[in-house]
PDB file of C-alpha atoms in Angstrom:
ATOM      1  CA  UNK A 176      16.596  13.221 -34.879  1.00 89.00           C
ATOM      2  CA  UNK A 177      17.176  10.583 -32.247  1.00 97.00           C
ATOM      3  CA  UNK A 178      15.562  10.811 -29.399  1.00 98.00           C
ATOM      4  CA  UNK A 179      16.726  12.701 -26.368  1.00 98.00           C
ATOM      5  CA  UNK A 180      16.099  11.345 -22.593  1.00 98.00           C
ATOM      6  CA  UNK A 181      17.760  13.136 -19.297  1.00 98.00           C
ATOM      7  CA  UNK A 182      18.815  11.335 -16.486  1.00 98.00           C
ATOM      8  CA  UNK A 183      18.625  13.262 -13.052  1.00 98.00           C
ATOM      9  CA  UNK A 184      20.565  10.945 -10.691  1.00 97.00           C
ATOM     10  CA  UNK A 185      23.476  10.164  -8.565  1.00 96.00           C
ATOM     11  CA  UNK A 186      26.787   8.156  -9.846  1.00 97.00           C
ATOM     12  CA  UNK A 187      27.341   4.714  -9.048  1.00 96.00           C
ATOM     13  CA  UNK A 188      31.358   3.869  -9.421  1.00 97.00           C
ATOM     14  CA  UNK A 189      30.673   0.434 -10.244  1.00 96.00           C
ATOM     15  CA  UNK A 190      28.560   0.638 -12.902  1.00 97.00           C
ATOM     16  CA  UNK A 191      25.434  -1.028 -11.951  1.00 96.00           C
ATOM     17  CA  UNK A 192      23.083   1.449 -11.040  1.00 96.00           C
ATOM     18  CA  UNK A 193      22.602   5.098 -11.400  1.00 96.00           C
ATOM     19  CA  UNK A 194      23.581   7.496 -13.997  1.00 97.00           C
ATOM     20  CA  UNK A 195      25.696   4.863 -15.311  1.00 98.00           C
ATOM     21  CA  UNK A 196      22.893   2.633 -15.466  1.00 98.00           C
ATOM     22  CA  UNK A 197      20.730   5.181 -17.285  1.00 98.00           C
ATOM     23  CA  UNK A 198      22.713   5.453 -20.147  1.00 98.00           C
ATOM     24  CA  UNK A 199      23.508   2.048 -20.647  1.00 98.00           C
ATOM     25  CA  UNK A 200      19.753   1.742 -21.025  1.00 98.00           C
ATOM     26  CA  UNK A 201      19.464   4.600 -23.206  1.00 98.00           C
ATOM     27  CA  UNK A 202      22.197   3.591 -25.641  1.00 98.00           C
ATOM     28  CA  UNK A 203      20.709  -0.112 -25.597  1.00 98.00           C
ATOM     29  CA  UNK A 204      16.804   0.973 -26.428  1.00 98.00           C
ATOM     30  CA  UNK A 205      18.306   3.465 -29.136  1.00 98.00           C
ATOM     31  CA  UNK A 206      17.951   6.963 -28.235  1.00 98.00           C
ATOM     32  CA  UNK A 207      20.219   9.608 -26.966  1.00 98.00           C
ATOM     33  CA  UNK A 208      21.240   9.499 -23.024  1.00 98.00           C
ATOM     34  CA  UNK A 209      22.287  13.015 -21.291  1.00 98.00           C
ATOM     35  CA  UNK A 210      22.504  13.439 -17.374  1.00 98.00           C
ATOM     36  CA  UNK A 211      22.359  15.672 -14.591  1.00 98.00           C
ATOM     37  CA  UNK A 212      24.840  14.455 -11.869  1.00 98.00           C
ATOM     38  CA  UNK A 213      22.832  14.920  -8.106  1.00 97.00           C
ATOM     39  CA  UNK A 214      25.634  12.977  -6.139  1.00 95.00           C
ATOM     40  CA  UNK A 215      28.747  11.267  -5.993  1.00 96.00           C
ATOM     41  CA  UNK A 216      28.870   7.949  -4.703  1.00 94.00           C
ATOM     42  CA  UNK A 217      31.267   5.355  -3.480  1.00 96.00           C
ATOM     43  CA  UNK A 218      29.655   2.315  -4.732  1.00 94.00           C
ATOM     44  CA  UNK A 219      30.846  -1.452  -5.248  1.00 95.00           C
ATOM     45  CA  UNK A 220      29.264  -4.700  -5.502  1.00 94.00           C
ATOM     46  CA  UNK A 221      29.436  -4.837  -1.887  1.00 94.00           C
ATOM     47  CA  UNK A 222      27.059  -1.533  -1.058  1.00 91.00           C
ATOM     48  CA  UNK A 223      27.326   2.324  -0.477  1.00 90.00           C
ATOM     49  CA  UNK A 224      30.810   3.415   1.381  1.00 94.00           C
ATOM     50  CA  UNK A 225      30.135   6.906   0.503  1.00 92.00           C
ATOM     51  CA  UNK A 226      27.833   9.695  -1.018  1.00 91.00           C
ATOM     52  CA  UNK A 227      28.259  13.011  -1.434  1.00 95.00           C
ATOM     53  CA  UNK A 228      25.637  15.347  -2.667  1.00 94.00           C
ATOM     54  CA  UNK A 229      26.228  18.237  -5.665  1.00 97.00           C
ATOM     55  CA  UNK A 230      25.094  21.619  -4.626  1.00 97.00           C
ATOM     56  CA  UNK A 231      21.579  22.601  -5.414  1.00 97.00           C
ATOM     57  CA  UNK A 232      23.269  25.149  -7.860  1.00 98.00           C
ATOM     58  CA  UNK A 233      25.385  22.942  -9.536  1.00 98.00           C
ATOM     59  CA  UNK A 234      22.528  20.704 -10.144  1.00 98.00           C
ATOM     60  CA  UNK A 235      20.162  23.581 -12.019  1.00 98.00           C
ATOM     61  CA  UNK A 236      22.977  24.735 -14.399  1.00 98.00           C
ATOM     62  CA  UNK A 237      23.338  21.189 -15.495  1.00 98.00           C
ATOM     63  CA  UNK A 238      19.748  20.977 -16.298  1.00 98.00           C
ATOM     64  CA  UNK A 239      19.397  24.096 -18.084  1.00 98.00           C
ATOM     65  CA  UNK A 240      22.954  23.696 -19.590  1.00 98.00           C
ATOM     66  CA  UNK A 241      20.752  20.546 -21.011  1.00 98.00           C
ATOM     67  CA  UNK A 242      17.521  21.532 -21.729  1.00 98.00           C
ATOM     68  CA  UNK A 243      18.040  24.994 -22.904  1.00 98.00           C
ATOM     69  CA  UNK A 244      20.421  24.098 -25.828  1.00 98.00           C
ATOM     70  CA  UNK A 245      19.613  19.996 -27.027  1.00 98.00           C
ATOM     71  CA  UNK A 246      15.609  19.835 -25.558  1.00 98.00           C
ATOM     72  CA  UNK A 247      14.583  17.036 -24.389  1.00 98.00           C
ATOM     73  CA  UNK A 248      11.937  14.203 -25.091  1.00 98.00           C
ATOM     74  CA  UNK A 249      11.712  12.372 -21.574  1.00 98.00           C
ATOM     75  CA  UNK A 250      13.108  13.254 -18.286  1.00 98.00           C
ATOM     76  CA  UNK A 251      13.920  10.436 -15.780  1.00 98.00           C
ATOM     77  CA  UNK A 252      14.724  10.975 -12.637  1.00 98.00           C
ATOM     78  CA  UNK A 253      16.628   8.619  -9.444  1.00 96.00           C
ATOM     79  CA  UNK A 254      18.815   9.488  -6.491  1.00 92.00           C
ATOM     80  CA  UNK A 255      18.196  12.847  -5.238  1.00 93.00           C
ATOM     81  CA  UNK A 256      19.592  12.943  -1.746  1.00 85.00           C
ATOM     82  CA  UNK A 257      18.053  15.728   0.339  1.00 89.00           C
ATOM     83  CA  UNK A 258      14.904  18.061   0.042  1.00 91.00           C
ATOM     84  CA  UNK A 259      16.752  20.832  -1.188  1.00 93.00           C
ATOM     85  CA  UNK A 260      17.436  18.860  -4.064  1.00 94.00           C
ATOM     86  CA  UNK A 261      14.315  17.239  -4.494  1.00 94.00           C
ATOM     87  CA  UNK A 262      12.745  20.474  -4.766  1.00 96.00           C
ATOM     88  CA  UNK A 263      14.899  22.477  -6.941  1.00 97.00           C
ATOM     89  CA  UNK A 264      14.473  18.980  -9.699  1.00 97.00           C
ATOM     90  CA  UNK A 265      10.757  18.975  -9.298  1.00 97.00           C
ATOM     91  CA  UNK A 266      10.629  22.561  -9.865  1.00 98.00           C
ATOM     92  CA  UNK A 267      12.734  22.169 -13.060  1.00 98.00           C
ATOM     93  CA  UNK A 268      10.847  19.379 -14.423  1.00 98.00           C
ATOM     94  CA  UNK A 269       7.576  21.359 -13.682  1.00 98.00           C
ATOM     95  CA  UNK A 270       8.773  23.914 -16.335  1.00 98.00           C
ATOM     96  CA  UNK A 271       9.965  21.195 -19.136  1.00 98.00           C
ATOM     97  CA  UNK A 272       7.224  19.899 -21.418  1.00 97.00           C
ATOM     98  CA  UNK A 273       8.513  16.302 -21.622  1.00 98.00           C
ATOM     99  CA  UNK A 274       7.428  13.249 -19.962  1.00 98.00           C
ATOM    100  CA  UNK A 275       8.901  12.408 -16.669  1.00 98.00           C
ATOM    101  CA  UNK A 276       9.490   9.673 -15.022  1.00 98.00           C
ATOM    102  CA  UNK A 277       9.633   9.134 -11.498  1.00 98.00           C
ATOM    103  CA  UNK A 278      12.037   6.345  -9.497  1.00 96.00           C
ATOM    104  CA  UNK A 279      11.478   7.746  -5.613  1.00 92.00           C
ATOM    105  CA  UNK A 280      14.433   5.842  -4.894  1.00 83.00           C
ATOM    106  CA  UNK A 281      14.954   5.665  -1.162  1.00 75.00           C
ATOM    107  CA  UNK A 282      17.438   2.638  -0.204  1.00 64.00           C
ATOM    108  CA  UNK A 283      20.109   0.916  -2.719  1.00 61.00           C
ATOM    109  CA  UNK A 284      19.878  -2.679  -3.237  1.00 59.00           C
ATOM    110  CA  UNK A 285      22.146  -3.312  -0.264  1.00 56.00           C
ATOM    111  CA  UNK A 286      19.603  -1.637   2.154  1.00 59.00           C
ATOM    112  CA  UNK A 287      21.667   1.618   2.057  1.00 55.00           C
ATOM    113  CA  UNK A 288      20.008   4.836   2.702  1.00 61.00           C
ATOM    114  CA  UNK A 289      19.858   7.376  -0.485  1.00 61.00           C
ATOM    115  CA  UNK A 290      17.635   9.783   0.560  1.00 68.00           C
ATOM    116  CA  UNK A 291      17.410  11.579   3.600  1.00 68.00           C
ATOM    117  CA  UNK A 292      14.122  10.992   5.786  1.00 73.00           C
ATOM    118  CA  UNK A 293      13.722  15.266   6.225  1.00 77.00           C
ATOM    119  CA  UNK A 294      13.078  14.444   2.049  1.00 82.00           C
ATOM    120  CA  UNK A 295      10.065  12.378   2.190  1.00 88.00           C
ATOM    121  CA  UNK A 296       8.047  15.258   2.479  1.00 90.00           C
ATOM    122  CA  UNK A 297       9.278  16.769  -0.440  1.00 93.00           C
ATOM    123  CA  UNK A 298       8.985  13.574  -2.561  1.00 93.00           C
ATOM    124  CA  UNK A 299       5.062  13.658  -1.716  1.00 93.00           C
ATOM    125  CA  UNK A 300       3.753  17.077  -2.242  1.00 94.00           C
ATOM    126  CA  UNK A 301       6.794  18.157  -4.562  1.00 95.00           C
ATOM    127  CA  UNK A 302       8.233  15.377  -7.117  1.00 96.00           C
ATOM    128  CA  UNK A 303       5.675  13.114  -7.496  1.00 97.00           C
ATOM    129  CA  UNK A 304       2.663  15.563  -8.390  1.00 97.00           C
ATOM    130  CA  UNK A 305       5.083  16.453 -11.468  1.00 98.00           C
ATOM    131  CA  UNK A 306       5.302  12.689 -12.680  1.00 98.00           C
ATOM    132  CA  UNK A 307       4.039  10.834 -15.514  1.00 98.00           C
ATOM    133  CA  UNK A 308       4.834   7.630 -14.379  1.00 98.00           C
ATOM    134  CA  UNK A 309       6.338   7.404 -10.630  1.00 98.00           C
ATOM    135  CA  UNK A 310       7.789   3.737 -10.424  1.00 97.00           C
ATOM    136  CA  UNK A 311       8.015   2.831  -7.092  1.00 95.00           C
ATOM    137  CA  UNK A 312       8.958  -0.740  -5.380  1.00 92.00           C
ATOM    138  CA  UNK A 313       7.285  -2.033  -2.198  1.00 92.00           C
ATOM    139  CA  UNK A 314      10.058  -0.668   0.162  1.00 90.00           C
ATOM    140  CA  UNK A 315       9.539   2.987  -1.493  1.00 92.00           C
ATOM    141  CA  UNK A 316       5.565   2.237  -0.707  1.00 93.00           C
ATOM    142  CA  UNK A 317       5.928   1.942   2.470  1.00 92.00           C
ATOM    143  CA  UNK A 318       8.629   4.556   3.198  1.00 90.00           C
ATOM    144  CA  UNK A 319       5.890   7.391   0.923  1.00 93.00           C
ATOM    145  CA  UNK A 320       2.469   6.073   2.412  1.00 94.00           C
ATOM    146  CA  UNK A 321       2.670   3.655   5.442  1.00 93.00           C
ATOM    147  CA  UNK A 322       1.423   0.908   3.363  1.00 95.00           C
ATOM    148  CA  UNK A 323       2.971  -2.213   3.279  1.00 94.00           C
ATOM    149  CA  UNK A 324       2.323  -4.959   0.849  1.00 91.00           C
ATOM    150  CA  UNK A 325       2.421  -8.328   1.315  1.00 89.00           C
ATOM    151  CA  UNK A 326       0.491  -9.935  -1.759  1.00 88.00           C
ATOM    152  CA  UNK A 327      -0.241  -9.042  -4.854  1.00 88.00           C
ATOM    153  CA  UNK A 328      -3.982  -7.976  -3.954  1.00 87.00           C
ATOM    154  CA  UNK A 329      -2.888  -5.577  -2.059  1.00 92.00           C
ATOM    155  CA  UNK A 330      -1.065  -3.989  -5.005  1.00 95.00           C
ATOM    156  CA  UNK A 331      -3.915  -2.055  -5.732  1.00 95.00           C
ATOM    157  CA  UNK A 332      -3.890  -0.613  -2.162  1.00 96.00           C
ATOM    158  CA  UNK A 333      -0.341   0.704  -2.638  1.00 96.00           C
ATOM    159  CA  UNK A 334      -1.287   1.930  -6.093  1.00 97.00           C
ATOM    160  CA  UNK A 335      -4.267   4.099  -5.182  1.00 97.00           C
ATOM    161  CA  UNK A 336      -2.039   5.500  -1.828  1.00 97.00           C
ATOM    162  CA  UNK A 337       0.565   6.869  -4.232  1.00 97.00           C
ATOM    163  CA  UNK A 338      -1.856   7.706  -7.143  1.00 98.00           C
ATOM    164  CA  UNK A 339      -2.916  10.350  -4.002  1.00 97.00           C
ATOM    165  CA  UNK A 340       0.533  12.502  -4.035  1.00 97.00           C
ATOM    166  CA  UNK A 341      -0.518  13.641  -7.912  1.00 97.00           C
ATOM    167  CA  UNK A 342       1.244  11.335 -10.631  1.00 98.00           C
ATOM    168  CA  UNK A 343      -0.533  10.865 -13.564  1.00 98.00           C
ATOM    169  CA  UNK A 344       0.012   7.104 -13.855  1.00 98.00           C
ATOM    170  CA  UNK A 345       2.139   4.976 -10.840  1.00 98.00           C
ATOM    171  CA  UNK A 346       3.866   1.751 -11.196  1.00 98.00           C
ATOM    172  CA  UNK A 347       3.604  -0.400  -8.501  1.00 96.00           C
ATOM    173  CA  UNK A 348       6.979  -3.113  -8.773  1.00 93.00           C
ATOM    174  CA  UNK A 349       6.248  -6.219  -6.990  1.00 85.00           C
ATOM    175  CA  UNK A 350       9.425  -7.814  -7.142  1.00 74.00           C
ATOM    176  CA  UNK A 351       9.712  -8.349  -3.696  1.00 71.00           C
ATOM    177  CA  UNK A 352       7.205 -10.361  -3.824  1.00 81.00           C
ATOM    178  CA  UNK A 353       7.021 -14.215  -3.717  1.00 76.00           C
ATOM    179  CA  UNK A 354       6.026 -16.163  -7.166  1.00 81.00           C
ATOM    180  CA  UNK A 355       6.660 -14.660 -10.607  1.00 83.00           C
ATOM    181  CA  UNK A 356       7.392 -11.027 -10.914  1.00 83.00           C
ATOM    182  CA  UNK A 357       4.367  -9.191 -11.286  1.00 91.00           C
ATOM    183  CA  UNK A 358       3.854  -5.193 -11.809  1.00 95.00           C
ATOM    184  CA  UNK A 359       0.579  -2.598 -11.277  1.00 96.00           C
ATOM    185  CA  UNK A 360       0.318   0.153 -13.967  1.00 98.00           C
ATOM    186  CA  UNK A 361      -2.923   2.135 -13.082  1.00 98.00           C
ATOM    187  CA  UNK A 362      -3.616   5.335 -13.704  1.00 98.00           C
ATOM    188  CA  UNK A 363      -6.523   5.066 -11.167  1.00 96.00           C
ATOM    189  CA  UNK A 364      -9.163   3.621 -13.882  1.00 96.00           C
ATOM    190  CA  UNK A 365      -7.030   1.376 -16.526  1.00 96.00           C
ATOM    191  CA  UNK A 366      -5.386  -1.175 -14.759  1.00 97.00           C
ATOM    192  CA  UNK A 367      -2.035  -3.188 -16.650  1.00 97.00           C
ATOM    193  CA  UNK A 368      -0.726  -5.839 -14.797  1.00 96.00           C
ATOM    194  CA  UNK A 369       2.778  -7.071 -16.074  1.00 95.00           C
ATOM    195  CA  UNK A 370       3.589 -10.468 -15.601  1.00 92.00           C
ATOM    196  CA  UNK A 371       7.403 -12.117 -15.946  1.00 91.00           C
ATOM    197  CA  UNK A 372       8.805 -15.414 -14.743  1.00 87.00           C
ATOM    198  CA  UNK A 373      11.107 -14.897 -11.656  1.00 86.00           C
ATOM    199  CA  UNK A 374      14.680 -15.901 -13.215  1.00 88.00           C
ATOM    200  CA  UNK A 375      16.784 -17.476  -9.788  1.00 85.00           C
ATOM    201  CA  UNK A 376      19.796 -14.898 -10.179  1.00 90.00           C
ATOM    202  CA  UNK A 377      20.968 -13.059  -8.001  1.00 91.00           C
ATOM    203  CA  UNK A 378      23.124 -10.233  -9.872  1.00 94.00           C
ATOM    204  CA  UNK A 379      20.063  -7.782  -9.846  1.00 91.00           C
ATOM    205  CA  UNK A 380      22.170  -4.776  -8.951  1.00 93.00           C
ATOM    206  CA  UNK A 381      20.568  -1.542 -10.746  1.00 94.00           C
ATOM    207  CA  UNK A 382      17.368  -3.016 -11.532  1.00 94.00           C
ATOM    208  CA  UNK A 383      15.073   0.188 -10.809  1.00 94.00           C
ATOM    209  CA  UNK A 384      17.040   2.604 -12.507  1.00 96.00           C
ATOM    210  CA  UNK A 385      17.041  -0.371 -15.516  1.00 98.00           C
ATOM    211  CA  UNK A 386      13.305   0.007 -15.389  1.00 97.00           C
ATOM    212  CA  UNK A 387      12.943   4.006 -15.154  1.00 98.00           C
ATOM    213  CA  UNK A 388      15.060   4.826 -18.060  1.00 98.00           C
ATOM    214  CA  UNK A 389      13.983   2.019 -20.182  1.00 98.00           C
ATOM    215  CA  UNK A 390      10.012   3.552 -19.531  1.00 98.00           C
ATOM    216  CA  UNK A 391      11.530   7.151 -20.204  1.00 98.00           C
ATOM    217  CA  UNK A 392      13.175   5.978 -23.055  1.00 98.00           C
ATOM    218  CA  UNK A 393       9.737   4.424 -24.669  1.00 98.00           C
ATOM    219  CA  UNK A 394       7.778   7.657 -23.665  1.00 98.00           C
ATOM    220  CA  UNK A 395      10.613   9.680 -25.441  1.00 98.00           C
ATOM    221  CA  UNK A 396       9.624   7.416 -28.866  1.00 98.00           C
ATOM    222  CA  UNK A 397       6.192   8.293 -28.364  1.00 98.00           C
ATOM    223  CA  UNK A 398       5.435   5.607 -27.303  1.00 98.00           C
ATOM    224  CA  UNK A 399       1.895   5.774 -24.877  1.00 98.00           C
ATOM    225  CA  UNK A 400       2.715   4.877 -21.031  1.00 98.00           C
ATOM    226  CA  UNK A 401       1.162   1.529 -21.356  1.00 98.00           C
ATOM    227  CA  UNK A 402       3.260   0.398 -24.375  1.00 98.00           C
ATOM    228  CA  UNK A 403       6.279   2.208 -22.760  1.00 98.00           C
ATOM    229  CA  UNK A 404       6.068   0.428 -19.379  1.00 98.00           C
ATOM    230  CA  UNK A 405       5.232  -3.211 -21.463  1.00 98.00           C
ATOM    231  CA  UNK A 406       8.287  -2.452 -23.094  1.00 98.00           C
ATOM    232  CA  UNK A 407      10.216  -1.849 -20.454  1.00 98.00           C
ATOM    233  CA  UNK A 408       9.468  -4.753 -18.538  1.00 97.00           C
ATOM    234  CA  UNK A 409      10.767  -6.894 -21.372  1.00 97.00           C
ATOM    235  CA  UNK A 410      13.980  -5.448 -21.697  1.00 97.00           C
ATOM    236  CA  UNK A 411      14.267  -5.172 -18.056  1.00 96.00           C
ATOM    237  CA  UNK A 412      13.389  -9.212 -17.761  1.00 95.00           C
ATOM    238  CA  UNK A 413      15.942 -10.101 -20.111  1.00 96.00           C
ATOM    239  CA  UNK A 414      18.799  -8.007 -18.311  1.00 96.00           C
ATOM    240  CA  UNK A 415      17.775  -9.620 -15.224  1.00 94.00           C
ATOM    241  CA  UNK A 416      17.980 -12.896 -16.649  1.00 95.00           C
ATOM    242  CA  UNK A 417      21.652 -11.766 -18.011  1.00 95.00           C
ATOM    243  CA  UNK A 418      23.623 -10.245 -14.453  1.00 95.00           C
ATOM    244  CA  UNK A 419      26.298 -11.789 -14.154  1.00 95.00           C
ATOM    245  CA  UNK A 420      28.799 -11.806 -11.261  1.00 96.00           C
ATOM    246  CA  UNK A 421      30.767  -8.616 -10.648  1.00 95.00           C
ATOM    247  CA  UNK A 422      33.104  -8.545  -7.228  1.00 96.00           C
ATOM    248  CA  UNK A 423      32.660 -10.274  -3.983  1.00 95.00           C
ATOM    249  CA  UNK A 424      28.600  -9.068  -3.788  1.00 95.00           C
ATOM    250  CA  UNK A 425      25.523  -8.378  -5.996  1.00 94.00           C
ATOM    251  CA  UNK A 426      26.493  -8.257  -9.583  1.00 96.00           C
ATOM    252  CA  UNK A 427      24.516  -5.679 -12.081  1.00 96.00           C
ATOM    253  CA  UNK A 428      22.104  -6.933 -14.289  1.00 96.00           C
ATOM    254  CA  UNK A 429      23.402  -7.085 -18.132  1.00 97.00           C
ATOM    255  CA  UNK A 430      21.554  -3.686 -20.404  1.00 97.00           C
ATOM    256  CA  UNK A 431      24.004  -5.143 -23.423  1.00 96.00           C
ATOM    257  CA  UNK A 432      21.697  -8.938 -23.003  1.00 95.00           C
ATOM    258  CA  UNK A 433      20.247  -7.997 -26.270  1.00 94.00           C
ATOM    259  CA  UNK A 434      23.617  -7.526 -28.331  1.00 92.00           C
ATOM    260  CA  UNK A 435      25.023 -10.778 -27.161  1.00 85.00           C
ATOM    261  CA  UNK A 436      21.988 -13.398 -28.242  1.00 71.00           C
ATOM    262  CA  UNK A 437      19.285 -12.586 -26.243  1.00 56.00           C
ATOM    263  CA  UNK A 438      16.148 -11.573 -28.508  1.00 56.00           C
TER     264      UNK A 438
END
């Protein structure tokens, strides 16, 4: 049977990021995408104009609608909103033996706010403790723990201050970074670092939810983290290296790079 990965997350209209994001990924690494719809967004190359959040309720029968009937192999999860809903996922994914991984997203790409600051809390002693891999990026850091990276040695720093919330295994993105892109997988003893030449484009629009379902979708293989996350960061490289333009703003990056030439 092909594999099955869920997608917890909010909409993005244009395409780039979210739930549509997801299952682009999915479909592109080969196994089957499902989703659970958290919000409604208004969403263009441009930024955020609007969000509205699902009700708590809504959000559970979707899951078990889901889980109870196809099963699942990985769960991934990205926009969440508020603490309510934060809460009522982690719980969920507490009670699904699957994989899970963990994008804490807090801002979009265009510095808009997804997640409302009451949440943080919730993120910290709620999601992440549930998580396999939690994959945050140095903004997300900083919001969670107060630390704020500035060079790659302090990756480490960041990694061990989120390793402290309960995931089994964090990914620290350092794309924010100056130089090539480089990554932290620990899991508090092994230590991966991921290594990719920076590629000068700007149509990066959807990049962490790329990354998340890509992981989720190696996990849901059977693939171990390590190989998941290597993975990952190859396919993720390559779509990167693909955006294109889309609209006046940040374009998406391209999940379909692999069906038109790339390797």
């Amino acid at each position: 049977m092909i594999p099955r990965v869920l997608t917890v997350a909010g909409s993005d209209s244009g395409g780039g990021a979210g739930i549509q994001a997801d299952l682009k990924t999915m479909l592109a690494l080969g196994v089957h995408g499902m989703s659970v719809i958290t919000a409604v967004t208004a969403q263009n190359s441009l930024g955020v104009q609007g969000a509205w959040e699902l009700p708590v309720e809504a959000v559970r029968a979707q899951y078990r609608s889901v889980v109870d009937d196809i099963g699942v192999q990985a769960v991934k999860t990205g926009m969440l909103a508020s603490a309510e809903l934060v809460e009522a996922v982690a719980e969920l994914i507490g009670g699904t033996d699957a994989p899970a991984v963990i994008d804490p997203v807090g801002v979009s790409k265009h510095g808009d706010s997804l997640l409302a600051s009451s949440a943080l809390e919730s993120v910290r002693t709620k999601l992440l403790p549930v998580a396999t891999v939690a994959t945050p990026n140095l903004d997300e850091v900083a919001q969670l723990t107060g630390v704020h990276v500035e060079s790659e040695e302090q990756l480490r720093q960041a990694a061990a201050a989120v390793l402290e919330y309960g995931p089994r295994w964090v990914l620290i993105k350092g794309g924010h970074l100056p130089g090539d892109a480089v990554d932290l997988l620990t899991d508090g003893s092994a230590e991966h670092w991921l290594r990719a030449p920076r590629h000068d484009n700007r149509h990066t629009h959807g990049t962490g939810c790329t990354l998340a379902s890509a992981i989720a979708s190696g996990l849901a293989k059977g693939l171990a983290v390590p190989e998941a996350v290597t993975a990952a960061k190859e396919y993720v490289t390559g779509a990167i290296e693909a955006g294109f333009a889309l609209g006046g703003g940040i374009g998406p990056v391209d999940h379909g790079w692999r069906f038109r030439g790339g390797a």
